[in-house]
Tab-separated table of C-alpha atoms and ligand atoms in Angstrom:
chain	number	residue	atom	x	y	z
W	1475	UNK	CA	-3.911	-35.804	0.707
W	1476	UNK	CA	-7.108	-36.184	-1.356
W	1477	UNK	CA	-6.927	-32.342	-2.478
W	1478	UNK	CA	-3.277	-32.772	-3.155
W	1479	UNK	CA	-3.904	-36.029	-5.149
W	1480	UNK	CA	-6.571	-34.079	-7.293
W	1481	UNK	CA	-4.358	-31.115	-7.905
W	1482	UNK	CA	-1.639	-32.865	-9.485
W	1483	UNK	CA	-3.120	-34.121	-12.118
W	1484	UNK	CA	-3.850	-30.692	-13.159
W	1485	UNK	CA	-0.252	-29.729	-12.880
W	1486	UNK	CA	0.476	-29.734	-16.642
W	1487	UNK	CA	1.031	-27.167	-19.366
W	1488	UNK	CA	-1.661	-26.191	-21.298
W	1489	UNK	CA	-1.567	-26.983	-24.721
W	1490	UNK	CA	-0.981	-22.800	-25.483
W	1491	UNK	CA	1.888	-22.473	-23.297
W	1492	UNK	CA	4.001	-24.940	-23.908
W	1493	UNK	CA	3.288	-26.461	-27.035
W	1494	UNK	CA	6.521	-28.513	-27.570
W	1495	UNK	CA	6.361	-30.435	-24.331
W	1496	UNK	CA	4.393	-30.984	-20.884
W	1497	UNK	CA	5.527	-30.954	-17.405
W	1498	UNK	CA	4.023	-34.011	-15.224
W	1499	UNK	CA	4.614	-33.759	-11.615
W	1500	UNK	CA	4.081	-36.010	-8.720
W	1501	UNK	CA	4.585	-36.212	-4.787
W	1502	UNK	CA	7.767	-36.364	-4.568
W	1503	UNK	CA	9.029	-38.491	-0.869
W	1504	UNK	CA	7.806	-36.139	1.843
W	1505	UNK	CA	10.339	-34.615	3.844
W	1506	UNK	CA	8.050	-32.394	6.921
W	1507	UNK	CA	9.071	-28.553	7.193
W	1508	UNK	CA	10.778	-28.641	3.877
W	1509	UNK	CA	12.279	-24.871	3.644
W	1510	UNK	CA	14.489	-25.094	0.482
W	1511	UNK	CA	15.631	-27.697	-1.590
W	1512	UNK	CA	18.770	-28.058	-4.297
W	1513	UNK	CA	19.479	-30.786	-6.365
W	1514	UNK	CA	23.045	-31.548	-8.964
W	1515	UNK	CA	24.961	-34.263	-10.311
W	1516	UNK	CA	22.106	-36.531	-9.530
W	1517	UNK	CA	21.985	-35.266	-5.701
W	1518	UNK	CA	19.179	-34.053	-4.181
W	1519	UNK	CA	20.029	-31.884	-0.618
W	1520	UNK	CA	17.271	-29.466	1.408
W	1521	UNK	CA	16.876	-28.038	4.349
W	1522	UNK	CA	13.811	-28.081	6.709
W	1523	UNK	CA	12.807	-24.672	8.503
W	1524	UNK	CA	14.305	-26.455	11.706
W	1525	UNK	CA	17.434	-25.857	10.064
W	1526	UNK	CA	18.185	-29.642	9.495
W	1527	UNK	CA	20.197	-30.753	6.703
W	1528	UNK	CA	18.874	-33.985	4.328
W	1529	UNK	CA	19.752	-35.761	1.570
W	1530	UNK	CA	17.344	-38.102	-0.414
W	1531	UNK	CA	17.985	-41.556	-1.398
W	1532	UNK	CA	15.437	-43.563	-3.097
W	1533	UNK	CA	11.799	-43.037	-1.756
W	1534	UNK	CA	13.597	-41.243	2.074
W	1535	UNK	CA	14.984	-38.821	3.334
W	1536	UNK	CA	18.118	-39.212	5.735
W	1537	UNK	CA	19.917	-36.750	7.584
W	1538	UNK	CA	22.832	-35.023	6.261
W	1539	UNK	CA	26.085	-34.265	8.648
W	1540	UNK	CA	25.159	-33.313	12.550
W	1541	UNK	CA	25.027	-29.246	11.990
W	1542	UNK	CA	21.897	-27.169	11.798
W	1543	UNK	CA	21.912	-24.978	8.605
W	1544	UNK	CA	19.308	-22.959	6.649
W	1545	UNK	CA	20.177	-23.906	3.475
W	1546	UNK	CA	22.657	-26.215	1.139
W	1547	UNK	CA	23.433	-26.792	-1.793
W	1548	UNK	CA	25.324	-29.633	-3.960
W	1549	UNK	CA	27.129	-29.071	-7.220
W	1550	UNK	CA	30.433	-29.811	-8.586
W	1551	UNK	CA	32.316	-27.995	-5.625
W	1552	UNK	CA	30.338	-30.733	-3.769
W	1553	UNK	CA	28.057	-29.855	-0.398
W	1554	UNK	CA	28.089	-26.588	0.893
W	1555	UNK	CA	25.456	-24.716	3.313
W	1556	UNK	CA	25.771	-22.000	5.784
W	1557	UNK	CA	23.826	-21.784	9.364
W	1558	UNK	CA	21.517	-19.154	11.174
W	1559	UNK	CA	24.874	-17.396	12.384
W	1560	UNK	CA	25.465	-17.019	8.108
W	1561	UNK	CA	28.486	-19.466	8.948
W	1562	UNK	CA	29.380	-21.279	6.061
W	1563	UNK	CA	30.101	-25.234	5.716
W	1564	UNK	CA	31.596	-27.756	3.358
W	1565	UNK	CA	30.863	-31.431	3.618
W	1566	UNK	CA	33.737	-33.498	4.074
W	1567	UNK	CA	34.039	-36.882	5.735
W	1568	UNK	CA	30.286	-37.114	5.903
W	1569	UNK	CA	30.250	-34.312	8.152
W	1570	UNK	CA	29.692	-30.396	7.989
W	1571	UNK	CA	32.958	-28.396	8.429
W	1572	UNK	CA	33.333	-24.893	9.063
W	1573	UNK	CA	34.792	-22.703	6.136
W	1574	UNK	CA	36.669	-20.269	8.010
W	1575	UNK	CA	36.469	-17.057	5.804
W	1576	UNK	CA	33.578	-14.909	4.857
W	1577	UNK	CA	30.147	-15.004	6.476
W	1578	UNK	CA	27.139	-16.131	3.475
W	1579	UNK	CA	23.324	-16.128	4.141
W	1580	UNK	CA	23.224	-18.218	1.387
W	1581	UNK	CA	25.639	-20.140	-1.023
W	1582	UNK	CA	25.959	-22.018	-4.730
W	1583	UNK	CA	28.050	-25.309	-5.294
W	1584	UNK	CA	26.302	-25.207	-8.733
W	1585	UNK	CA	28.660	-24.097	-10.991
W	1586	UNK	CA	31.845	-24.798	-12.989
W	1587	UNK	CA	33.869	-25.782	-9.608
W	1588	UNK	CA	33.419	-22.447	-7.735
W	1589	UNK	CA	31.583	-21.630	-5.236
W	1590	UNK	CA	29.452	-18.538	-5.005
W	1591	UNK	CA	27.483	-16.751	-2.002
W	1592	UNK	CA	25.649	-13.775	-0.723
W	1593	UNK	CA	26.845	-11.872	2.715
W	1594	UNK	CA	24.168	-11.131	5.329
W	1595	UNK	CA	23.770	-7.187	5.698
W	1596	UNK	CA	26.057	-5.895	2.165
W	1597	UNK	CA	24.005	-8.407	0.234
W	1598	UNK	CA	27.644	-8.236	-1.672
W	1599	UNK	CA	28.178	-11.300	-3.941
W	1600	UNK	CA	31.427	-13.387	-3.003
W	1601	UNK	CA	33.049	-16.434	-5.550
W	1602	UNK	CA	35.307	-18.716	-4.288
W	1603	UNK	CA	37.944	-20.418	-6.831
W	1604	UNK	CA	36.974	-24.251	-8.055
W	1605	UNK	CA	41.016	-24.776	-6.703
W	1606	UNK	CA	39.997	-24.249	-3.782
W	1607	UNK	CA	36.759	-24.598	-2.994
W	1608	UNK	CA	36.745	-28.112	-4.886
W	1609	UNK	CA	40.164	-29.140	-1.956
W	1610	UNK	CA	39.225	-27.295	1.148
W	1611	UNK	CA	38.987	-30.081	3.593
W	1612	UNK	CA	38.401	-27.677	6.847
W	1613	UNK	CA	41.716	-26.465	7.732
W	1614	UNK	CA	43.119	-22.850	7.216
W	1615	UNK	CA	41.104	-20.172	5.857
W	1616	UNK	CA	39.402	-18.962	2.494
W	1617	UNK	CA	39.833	-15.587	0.994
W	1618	UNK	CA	36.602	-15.211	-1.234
W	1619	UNK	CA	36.456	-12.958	-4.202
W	1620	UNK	CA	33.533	-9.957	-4.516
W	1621	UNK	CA	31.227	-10.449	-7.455
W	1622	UNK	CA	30.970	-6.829	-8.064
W	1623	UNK	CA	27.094	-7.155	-7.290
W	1624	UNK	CA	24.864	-6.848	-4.438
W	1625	UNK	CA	22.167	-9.408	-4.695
W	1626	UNK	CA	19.957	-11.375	-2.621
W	1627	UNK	CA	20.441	-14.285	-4.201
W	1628	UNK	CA	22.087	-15.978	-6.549
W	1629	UNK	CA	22.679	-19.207	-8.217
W	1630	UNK	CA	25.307	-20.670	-11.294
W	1631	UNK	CA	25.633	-23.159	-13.576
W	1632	UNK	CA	28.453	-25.185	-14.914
W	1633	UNK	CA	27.816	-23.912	-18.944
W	1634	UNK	CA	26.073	-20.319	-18.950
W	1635	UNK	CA	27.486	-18.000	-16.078
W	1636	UNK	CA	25.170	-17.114	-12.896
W	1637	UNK	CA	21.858	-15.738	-11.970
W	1638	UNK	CA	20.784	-13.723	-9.315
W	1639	UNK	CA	18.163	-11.320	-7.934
W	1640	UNK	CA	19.234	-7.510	-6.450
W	1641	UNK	CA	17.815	-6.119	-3.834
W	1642	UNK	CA	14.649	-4.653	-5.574
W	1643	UNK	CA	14.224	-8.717	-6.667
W	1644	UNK	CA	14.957	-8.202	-10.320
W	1645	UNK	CA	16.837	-10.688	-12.075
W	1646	UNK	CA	20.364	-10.704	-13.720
W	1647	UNK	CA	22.790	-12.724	-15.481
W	1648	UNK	CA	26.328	-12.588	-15.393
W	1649	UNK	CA	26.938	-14.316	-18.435
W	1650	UNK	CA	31.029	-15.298	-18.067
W	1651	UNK	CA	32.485	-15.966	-14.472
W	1652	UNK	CA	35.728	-17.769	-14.663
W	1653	UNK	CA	35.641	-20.402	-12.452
W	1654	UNK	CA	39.487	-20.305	-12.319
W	1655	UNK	CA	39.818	-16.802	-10.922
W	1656	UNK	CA	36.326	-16.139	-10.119
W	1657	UNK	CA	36.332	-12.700	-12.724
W	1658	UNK	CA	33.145	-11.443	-14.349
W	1659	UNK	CA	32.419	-9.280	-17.115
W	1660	UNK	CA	29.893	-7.286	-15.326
W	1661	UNK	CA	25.699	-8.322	-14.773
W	1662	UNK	CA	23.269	-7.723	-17.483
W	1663	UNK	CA	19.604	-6.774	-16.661
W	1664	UNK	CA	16.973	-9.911	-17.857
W	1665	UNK	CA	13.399	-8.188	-18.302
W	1666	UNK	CA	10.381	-10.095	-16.132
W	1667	UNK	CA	8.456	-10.421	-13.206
W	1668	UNK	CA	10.546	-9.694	-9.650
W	1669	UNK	CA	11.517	-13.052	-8.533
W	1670	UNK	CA	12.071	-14.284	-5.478
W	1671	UNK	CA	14.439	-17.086	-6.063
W	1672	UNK	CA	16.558	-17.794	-9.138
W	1673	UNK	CA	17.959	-21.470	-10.113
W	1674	UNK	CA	20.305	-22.604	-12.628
W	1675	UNK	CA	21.382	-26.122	-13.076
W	1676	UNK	CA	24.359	-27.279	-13.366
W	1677	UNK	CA	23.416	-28.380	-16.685
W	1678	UNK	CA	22.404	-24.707	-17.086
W	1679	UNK	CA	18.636	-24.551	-17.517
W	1680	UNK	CA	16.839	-21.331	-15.815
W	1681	UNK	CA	14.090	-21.304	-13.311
W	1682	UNK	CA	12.320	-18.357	-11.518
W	1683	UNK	CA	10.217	-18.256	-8.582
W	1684	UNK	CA	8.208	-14.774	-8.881
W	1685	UNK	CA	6.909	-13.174	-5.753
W	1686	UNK	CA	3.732	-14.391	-5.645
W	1687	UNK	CA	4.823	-18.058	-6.228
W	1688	UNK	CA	4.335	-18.480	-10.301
W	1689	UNK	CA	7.124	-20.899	-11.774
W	1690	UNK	CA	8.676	-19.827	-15.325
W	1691	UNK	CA	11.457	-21.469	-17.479
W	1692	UNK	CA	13.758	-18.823	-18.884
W	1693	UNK	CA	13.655	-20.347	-22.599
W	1694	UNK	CA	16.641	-19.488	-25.537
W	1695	UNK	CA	19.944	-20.018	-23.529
W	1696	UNK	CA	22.418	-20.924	-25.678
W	1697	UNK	CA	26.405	-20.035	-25.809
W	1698	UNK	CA	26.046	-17.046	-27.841
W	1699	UNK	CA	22.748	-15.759	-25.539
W	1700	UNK	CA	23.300	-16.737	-22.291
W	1701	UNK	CA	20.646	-14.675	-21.234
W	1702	UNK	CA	18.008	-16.053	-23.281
W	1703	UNK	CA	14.856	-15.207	-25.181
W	1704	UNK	CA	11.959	-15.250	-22.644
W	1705	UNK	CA	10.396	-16.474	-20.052
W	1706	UNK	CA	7.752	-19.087	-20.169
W	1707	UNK	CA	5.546	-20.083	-17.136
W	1708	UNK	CA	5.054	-23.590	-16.309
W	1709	UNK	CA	1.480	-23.948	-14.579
W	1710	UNK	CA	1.245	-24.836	-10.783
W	1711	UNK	CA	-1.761	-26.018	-8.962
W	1712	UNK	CA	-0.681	-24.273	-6.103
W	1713	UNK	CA	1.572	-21.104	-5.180
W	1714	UNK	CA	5.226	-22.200	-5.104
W	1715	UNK	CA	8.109	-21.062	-2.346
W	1716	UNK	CA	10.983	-23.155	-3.559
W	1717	UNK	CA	12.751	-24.930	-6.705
W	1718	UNK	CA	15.490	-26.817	-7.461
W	1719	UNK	CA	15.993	-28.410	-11.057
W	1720	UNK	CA	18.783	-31.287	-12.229
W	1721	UNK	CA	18.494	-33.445	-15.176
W	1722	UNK	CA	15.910	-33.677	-16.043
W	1723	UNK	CA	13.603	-33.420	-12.551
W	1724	UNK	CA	12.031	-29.914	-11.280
W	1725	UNK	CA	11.596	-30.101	-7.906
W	1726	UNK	CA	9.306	-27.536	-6.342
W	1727	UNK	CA	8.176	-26.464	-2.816
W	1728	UNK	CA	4.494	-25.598	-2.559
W	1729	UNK	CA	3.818	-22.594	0.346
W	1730	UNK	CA	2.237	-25.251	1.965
W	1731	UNK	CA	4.961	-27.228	2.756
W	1732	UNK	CA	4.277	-30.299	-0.145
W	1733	UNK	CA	7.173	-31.460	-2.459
W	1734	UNK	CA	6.318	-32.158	-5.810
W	1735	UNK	CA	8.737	-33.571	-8.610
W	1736	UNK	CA	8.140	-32.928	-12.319
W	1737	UNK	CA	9.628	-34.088	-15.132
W	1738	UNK	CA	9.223	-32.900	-18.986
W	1739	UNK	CA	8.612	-35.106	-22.031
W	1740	UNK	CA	8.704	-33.906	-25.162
W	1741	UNK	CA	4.725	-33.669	-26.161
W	1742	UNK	CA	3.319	-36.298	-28.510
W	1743	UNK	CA	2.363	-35.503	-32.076
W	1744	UNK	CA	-1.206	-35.083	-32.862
W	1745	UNK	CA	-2.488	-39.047	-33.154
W	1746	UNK	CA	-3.197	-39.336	-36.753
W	1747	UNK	CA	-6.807	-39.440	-37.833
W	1748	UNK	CA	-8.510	-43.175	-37.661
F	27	NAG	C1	20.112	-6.395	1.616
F	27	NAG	O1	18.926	-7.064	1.163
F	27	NAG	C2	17.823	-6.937	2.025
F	27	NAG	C3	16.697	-7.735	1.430
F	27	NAG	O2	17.002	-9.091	1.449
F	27	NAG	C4	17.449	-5.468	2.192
F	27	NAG	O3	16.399	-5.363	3.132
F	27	NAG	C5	18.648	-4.669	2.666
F	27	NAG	O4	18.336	-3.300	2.675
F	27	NAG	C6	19.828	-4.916	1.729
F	27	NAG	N1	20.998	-4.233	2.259
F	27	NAG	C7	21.719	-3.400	1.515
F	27	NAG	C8	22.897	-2.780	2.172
F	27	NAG	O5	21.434	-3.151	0.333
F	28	NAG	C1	39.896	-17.882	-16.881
F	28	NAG	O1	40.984	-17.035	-16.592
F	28	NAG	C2	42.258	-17.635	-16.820
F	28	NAG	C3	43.322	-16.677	-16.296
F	28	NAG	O2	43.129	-15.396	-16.804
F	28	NAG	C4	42.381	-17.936	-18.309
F	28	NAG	O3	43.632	-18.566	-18.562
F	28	NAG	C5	41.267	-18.862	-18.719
F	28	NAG	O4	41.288	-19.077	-20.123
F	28	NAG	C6	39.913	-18.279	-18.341
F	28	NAG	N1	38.888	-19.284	-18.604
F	28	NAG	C7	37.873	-19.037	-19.418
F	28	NAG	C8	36.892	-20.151	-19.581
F	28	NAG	O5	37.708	-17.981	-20.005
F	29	NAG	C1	13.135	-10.957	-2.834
F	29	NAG	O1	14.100	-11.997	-2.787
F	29	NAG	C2	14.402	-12.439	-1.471
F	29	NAG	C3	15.565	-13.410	-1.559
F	29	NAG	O2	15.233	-14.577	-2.217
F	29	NAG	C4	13.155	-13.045	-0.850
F	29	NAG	O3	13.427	-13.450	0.476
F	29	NAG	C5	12.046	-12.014	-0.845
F	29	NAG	O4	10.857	-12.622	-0.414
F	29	NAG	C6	11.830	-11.476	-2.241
F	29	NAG	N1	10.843	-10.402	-2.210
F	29	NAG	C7	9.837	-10.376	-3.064
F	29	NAG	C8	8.906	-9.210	-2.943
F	29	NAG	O5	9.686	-11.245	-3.920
């Protein structure tokens, strides 16, 4: 605790790298095991490597429906997660139902309604419609549509299109996927380090976890670039497995198990001379 306390102070930009505003983070509640962690519309979901759903509210963390899953996510398509058997689940009720369908290793409520998802073995990318992944309620099944990409993982936003890793862990951007019909006009390559995770808000800011556990900010997204001008790191005190960002609050997963929370504010100018 006392190393951890120490450390987080640290965990700031330096003046060189970020020079228009600073990142403070903090302990965020503790939740033990913490695997991976997603956070939208002012949720915060993660799962625990127990495969144990949670949800956060206030300073705790409660459980979330009765199945075991690896990971979930929450978005505007509302709670989805998929289990160790790559089933996949919606909440409804307060429970987890099955989506009867396609199998996912991992999924993404975070975009404009749909629904996206990576199955186990093809590493082929699946989208499911914001019609109907926004009213299945657990009955009948879901035909899902490919992405036209194999990727390990991948992750949208409600504004700027999806991101995703390929199987050699380089990153793309699929700048328009109609959340109506779940079409895209193809993946375009983004230079940088191989990641291994990719997030996009639903508010549509880009975060990268590179191999080695370094945290960088795509910077530049707007309408007309979607896939943005660079990348800039935001300092960690210690490597980093995990992230999650929503309005506002980057949540990250240290390799050692902590959960910090860090929020930006826009740096102060230089006091004026006395
Ligand atoms: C799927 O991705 C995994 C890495 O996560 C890789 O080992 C495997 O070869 C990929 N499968 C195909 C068919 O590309
Ligand atoms: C999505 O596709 C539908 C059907 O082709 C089209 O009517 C709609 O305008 C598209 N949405 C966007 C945002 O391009
Ligand atoms: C590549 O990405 C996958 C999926 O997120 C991850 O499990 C794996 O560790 C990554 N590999 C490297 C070398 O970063």
């Amino acid at each position: 605790m006392k190393a951890i306390a120490g450390c987080l102070l640290l965990v700031l930009c330096s003046a060189v790298e970020c020079s228009w505003a600073t990142w403070e983070c903090k302990e965020a509640p503790r939740l033990y095991s913490i695997r991976q962690i997603d956070a939208g519309m002012g949720q915060v979901v993660a799962a625990t490597k127990y495969g144990r759903p949670y949800q956060l509210s206030g300073r705790y963390w409660y459980s979330l429906g009765l199945s075991r899953l690896k990971h979930v996510s929450v978005g505007p398509a509302g709670a989805w997660g998929c289990d160790s058997s790559n089933k996949v689940y919606k909440l409804v009720g307060g429970n987890w139902k099955v989506v009867n369908g396609q199998t996912l290793q991992q999924v993404d409520a975070g975009g404009d309604g749909q629904v996206v998802g990576i199955a186990p073995t093809t590493n082929d990318t699946y989208c499911q419609t914001a019609k109907y992944a926004g009213s299945y309620y657990g009955e009948g099944t879901l035909a899902w549509t490919g992405l036209t990409k194999s990727l390990v993982y991948v992750s949208c936003g409600k504004m700027y299109g999806c991101w995703g890793l390929d199987t050699k862990n380089r990153t793309f951007v699929a700048k328009k996927v109609n959340s109506t019909t779940c079409v895209t006009e193809g993946w375009t390559l983004v230079d940088g380090p191989a990641m291994q995770m990719i997030e996009v808000s639903t508010d549509g800011e880009v975060f990268g976890v590179t191999s080695d556990g370094k945290v960088f900010q795509r910077l530049g997204i707007t309408d007309s670039l979607r896939e943005g001008s660079g990348w800039v790191k935001i300092p960690m005190c210690m490597p980093i497995s995990h992230l999650t960002y929503d309005l506002n609050h980057l949540w990250v997963v240290t390799t050692s198990g902590w959960l910090l929370q860090c929020t930006q504010e826009e740096a102060a100018p230089p006091a004026p001379p006395a």
